JSON list of C-alpha atoms in Angstrom, two decimals:
[
{"chain": "A", "resi": 1, "resn": "MET", "atom": "CA", "xyz": [-47.65, -6.14, 8.94]},
{"chain": "A", "resi": 2, "resn": "GLU", "atom": "CA", "xyz": [-45.21, -3.56, 7.63]},
{"chain": "A", "resi": 3, "resn": "ALA", "atom": "CA", "xyz": [-41.47, -3.69, 8.26]},
{"chain": "A", "resi": 4, "resn": "ALA", "atom": "CA", "xyz": [-40.00, -0.83, 10.22]},
{"chain": "A", "resi": 5, "resn": "PRO", "atom": "CA", "xyz": [-38.26, 1.73, 7.99]},
{"chain": "A", "resi": 6, "resn": "LEU", "atom": "CA", "xyz": [-34.48, 1.62, 7.93]},
{"chain": "A", "resi": 7, "resn": "ARG", "atom": "CA", "xyz": [-32.76, 4.49, 9.65]},
{"chain": "A", "resi": 8, "resn": "ALA", "atom": "CA", "xyz": [-29.26, 5.75, 9.02]},
{"chain": "A", "resi": 9, "resn": "THR", "atom": "CA", "xyz": [-26.93, 5.30, 11.96]},
{"chain": "A", "resi": 10, "resn": "ALA", "atom": "CA", "xyz": [-25.31, 8.29, 13.56]},
{"chain": "A", "resi": 11, "resn": "HIS", "atom": "CA", "xyz": [-21.84, 6.81, 12.97]},
{"chain": "A", "resi": 12, "resn": "PRO", "atom": "CA", "xyz": [-20.97, 4.96, 9.79]},
{"chain": "A", "resi": 13, "resn": "ILE", "atom": "CA", "xyz": [-19.33, 1.56, 10.13]},
{"chain": "A", "resi": 14, "resn": "PRO", "atom": "CA", "xyz": [-15.56, 2.15, 9.98]},
{"chain": "A", "resi": 15, "resn": "SER", "atom": "CA", "xyz": [-13.49, 0.55, 7.26]},
{"chain": "A", "resi": 16, "resn": "VAL", "atom": "CA", "xyz": [-10.81, -1.96, 8.15]},
{"chain": "A", "resi": 17, "resn": "THR", "atom": "CA", "xyz": [-8.16, 0.65, 7.43]},
{"chain": "A", "resi": 18, "resn": "GLY", "atom": "CA", "xyz": [-9.89, 3.18, 9.63]},
{"chain": "A", "resi": 19, "resn": "ALA", "atom": "CA", "xyz": [-10.23, 0.66, 12.44]},
{"chain": "A", "resi": 20, "resn": "LEU", "atom": "CA", "xyz": [-6.55, -0.28, 12.21]},
{"chain": "A", "resi": 21, "resn": "ARG", "atom": "CA", "xyz": [-5.52, 3.37, 12.27]},
{"chain": "A", "resi": 22, "resn": "ALA", "atom": "CA", "xyz": [-7.69, 3.95, 15.33]},
{"chain": "A", "resi": 23, "resn": "ILE", "atom": "CA", "xyz": [-6.03, 1.03, 17.11]},
{"chain": "A", "resi": 24, "resn": "GLU", "atom": "CA", "xyz": [-2.63, 2.30, 16.00]},
{"chain": "A", "resi": 25, "resn": "ALA", "atom": "CA", "xyz": [-3.42, 5.74, 17.42]},
{"chain": "A", "resi": 26, "resn": "VAL", "atom": "CA", "xyz": [-4.31, 4.24, 20.78]},
{"chain": "A", "resi": 27, "resn": "LEU", "atom": "CA", "xyz": [-1.33, 1.89, 20.99]},
{"chain": "A", "resi": 28, "resn": "LEU", "atom": "CA", "xyz": [1.43, 3.99, 19.50]},
{"chain": "A", "resi": 29, "resn": "ARG", "atom": "CA", "xyz": [2.65, 7.47, 20.21]},
{"chain": "A", "resi": 30, "resn": "GLY", "atom": "CA", "xyz": [2.80, 9.99, 17.39]},
{"chain": "A", "resi": 31, "resn": "GLY", "atom": "CA", "xyz": [6.53, 9.53, 16.77]},
{"chain": "A", "resi": 32, "resn": "GLN", "atom": "CA", "xyz": [6.17, 5.78, 16.48]},
{"chain": "A", "resi": 33, "resn": "ARG", "atom": "CA", "xyz": [3.29, 6.17, 14.03]},
{"chain": "A", "resi": 34, "resn": "THR", "atom": "CA", "xyz": [5.39, 8.50, 11.91]},
{"chain": "A", "resi": 35, "resn": "ALA", "atom": "CA", "xyz": [8.33, 6.10, 11.98]},
{"chain": "A", "resi": 36, "resn": "ARG", "atom": "CA", "xyz": [6.14, 3.18, 10.96]},
{"chain": "A", "resi": 37, "resn": "ARG", "atom": "CA", "xyz": [4.62, 5.12, 8.07]},
{"chain": "A", "resi": 38, "resn": "ASN", "atom": "CA", "xyz": [8.06, 6.30, 6.93]},
{"chain": "A", "resi": 39, "resn": "ALA", "atom": "CA", "xyz": [9.31, 2.72, 7.04]},
{"chain": "A", "resi": 40, "resn": "TRP", "atom": "CA", "xyz": [6.38, 1.52, 4.93]},
{"chain": "A", "resi": 41, "resn": "THR", "atom": "CA", "xyz": [6.97, 4.33, 2.42]},
{"chain": "A", "resi": 42, "resn": "SER", "atom": "CA", "xyz": [10.59, 3.17, 2.17]},
{"chain": "A", "resi": 43, "resn": "VAL", "atom": "CA", "xyz": [9.47, -0.41, 1.55]},
{"chain": "A", "resi": 44, "resn": "LEU", "atom": "CA", "xyz": [7.18, 0.72, -1.27]},
{"chain": "A", "resi": 45, "resn": "GLU", "atom": "CA", "xyz": [9.95, 2.84, -2.79]},
{"chain": "A", "resi": 46, "resn": "ASP", "atom": "CA", "xyz": [12.41, -0.08, -2.62]},
{"chain": "A", "resi": 47, "resn": "ARG", "atom": "CA", "xyz": [9.87, -2.29, -4.40]},
{"chain": "A", "resi": 48, "resn": "ARG", "atom": "CA", "xyz": [9.41, 0.32, -7.11]},
{"chain": "A", "resi": 49, "resn": "ARG", "atom": "CA", "xyz": [13.18, 0.62, -7.64]},
{"chain": "A", "resi": 50, "resn": "ALA", "atom": "CA", "xyz": [13.55, -3.18, -7.77]},
{"chain": "A", "resi": 51, "resn": "LYS", "atom": "CA", "xyz": [10.83, -3.39, -10.44]},
{"chain": "A", "resi": 52, "resn": "ASP", "atom": "CA", "xyz": [12.53, -0.62, -12.43]},
{"chain": "A", "resi": 53, "resn": "ARG", "atom": "CA", "xyz": [15.86, -2.49, -12.25]},
{"chain": "A", "resi": 54, "resn": "TYR", "atom": "CA", "xyz": [14.19, -5.72, -13.36]},
{"chain": "A", "resi": 55, "resn": "ASP", "atom": "CA", "xyz": [12.48, -3.98, -16.28]},
{"chain": "A", "resi": 56, "resn": "ALA", "atom": "CA", "xyz": [15.73, -2.31, -17.38]},
{"chain": "A", "resi": 57, "resn": "GLU", "atom": "CA", "xyz": [17.61, -5.61, -17.17]},
{"chain": "A", "resi": 58, "resn": "TYR", "atom": "CA", "xyz": [14.92, -7.30, -19.28]},
{"chain": "A", "resi": 59, "resn": "VAL", "atom": "CA", "xyz": [15.11, -4.62, -21.97]},
{"chain": "A", "resi": 60, "resn": "LEU", "atom": "CA", "xyz": [18.92, -4.67, -22.05]},
{"chain": "A", "resi": 61, "resn": "GLU", "atom": "CA", "xyz": [18.97, -8.48, -22.30]},
{"chain": "A", "resi": 62, "resn": "ALA", "atom": "CA", "xyz": [16.43, -8.40, -25.11]},
{"chain": "A", "resi": 63, "resn": "ALA", "atom": "CA", "xyz": [18.47, -5.78, -26.97]},
{"chain": "A", "resi": 64, "resn": "ALA", "atom": "CA", "xyz": [21.69, -7.77, -26.52]},
{"chain": "A", "resi": 65, "resn": "THR", "atom": "CA", "xyz": [20.17, -10.99, -27.88]},
{"chain": "A", "resi": 66, "resn": "GLY", "atom": "CA", "xyz": [18.12, -9.32, -30.62]},
{"chain": "A", "resi": 67, "resn": "ARG", "atom": "CA", "xyz": [14.81, -10.51, -29.19]},
{"chain": "A", "resi": 68, "resn": "PRO", "atom": "CA", "xyz": [11.90, -8.11, -29.45]},
{"chain": "A", "resi": 69, "resn": "HIS", "atom": "CA", "xyz": [10.70, -6.75, -26.13]},
{"chain": "A", "resi": 70, "resn": "ALA", "atom": "CA", "xyz": [7.33, -5.57, -24.88]},
{"chain": "A", "resi": 71, "resn": "THR", "atom": "CA", "xyz": [7.06, -1.96, -23.80]}
]
């Protein structure tokens, strides 16, 4: 007995991100979606700035004490 051939589905299975965005679109109005995305962008930017400050502090401390630092 032969197995039935596999057929491609008409709609691909959505990714988790796609599913969350679909739920977000249903639950939130456009302005709220924009505000949430802007807030997340701000969080990412704050994290980047904090890392840059940490890296600069590390390099300055290493220079002040004469320790070699990694680049």
